[in-house]
């Protein structure tokens, strides 16, 4: 069988995940905080998690397309910096909500708003750790055949269908029945 | 017929989005040729943005990316600049689709090129190639793997 468009890096403890690791279905998103479609997809993912509860685990990985989205890299790095303080998902949601303003100063403002230690944020960003993580996610995305933003993988296989709620929900419901 | 694996890639000279001439045989490195149906179409835009973002991974492995469609230089220029692409777009414009025909990926019925990827080794032999359904955005995973397999 072809290895084309299969998740190249398995989901592990390092991943940012919502939901139980025992869930029968894992949904991985490769996303970009400056991509309008990813912002649109965020509440849809939220709704899916609500519908399927413990049956679905959601993992987010960075796929910043920096040639078209000039703030995407910095936004991804600050989300990772927030992750180092245990607040990845808070920052993740704020970034999508505030997508229209992802300038560096604003990003630091959001960090303060969600209660991060901003001195530590500076230190972590300067250490290069968030950048390395984003780069590793990016390469994993390319190796998996991620083909745009967002790209979803359902149990390791690229999902090429529509991610609008109705379609995505019935696809997942079907996948869970198997 | 799509040019087969192992075949010598037919040489060509095409004008890129900046008006420079690009000749395959003058490129020393391996080349990934990205044939796509049309500038501005939604699937192509995503496909090329992904390859553009991945360009540094290909470059680190010594390979060069080239996008090819039947659009002309001016169209390529506007599209290239709007998407801020990291590799050249070649205009297979006059005679229309001649290079696509020589690679066996010209669509007679609608006058566009197929969505196809070719990995061409340093000696300009086809090392891998794949034609994708026109609506399917392939991603860069296989091309990257094939480039890595060259060395």
mmCIF file of C-alpha atoms in Angstrom, chain A residues 1 18 23-24 26 30 38 43 45 62 64 70-71 76 80 86 100 104 121 134 136 152 158 172 177:
data_model
loop_
_atom_site.group_PDB
_atom_site.id
_atom_site.type_symbol
_atom_site.label_atom_id
_atom_site.label_comp_id
_atom_site.label_asym_id
_atom_site.label_seq_id
_atom_site.Cartn_x
_atom_site.Cartn_y
_atom_site.Cartn_z
ATOM 1 C CA UNK A 1 0.000 0.000 0.000
ATOM 2 C CA UNK A 18 -7.477 17.504 23.630
ATOM 3 C CA UNK A 23 -10.177 7.619 22.186
ATOM 4 C CA UNK A 24 -10.850 5.295 19.226
ATOM 5 C CA UNK A 26 -7.630 10.700 16.589
ATOM 6 C CA UNK A 30 -2.018 20.838 10.546
ATOM 7 C CA UNK A 38 -8.129 27.441 9.879
ATOM 8 C CA UNK A 43 -15.153 26.237 16.091
ATOM 9 C CA UNK A 45 -13.439 21.164 15.583
ATOM 10 C CA UNK A 62 1.865 23.778 13.215
ATOM 11 C CA UNK A 64 2.691 27.918 8.934
ATOM 12 C CA UNK A 70 3.862 36.803 7.251
ATOM 13 C CA UNK A 71 2.781 36.549 10.905
ATOM 14 C CA UNK A 76 2.935 29.529 15.985
ATOM 15 C CA UNK A 80 4.391 26.922 21.612
ATOM 16 C CA UNK A 86 0.824 24.883 30.146
ATOM 17 C CA UNK A 100 -6.813 40.007 12.135
ATOM 18 C CA UNK A 104 4.477 40.917 17.317
ATOM 19 C CA UNK A 121 7.920 33.972 27.071
ATOM 20 C CA UNK A 134 7.336 24.602 14.779
ATOM 21 C CA UNK A 136 9.677 19.949 13.230
ATOM 22 C CA UNK A 152 -6.795 17.036 8.674
ATOM 23 C CA UNK A 158 -5.293 12.398 5.138
ATOM 24 C CA UNK A 172 -16.405 10.752 11.733
ATOM 25 C CA UNK A 177 -18.890 2.648 13.645
#
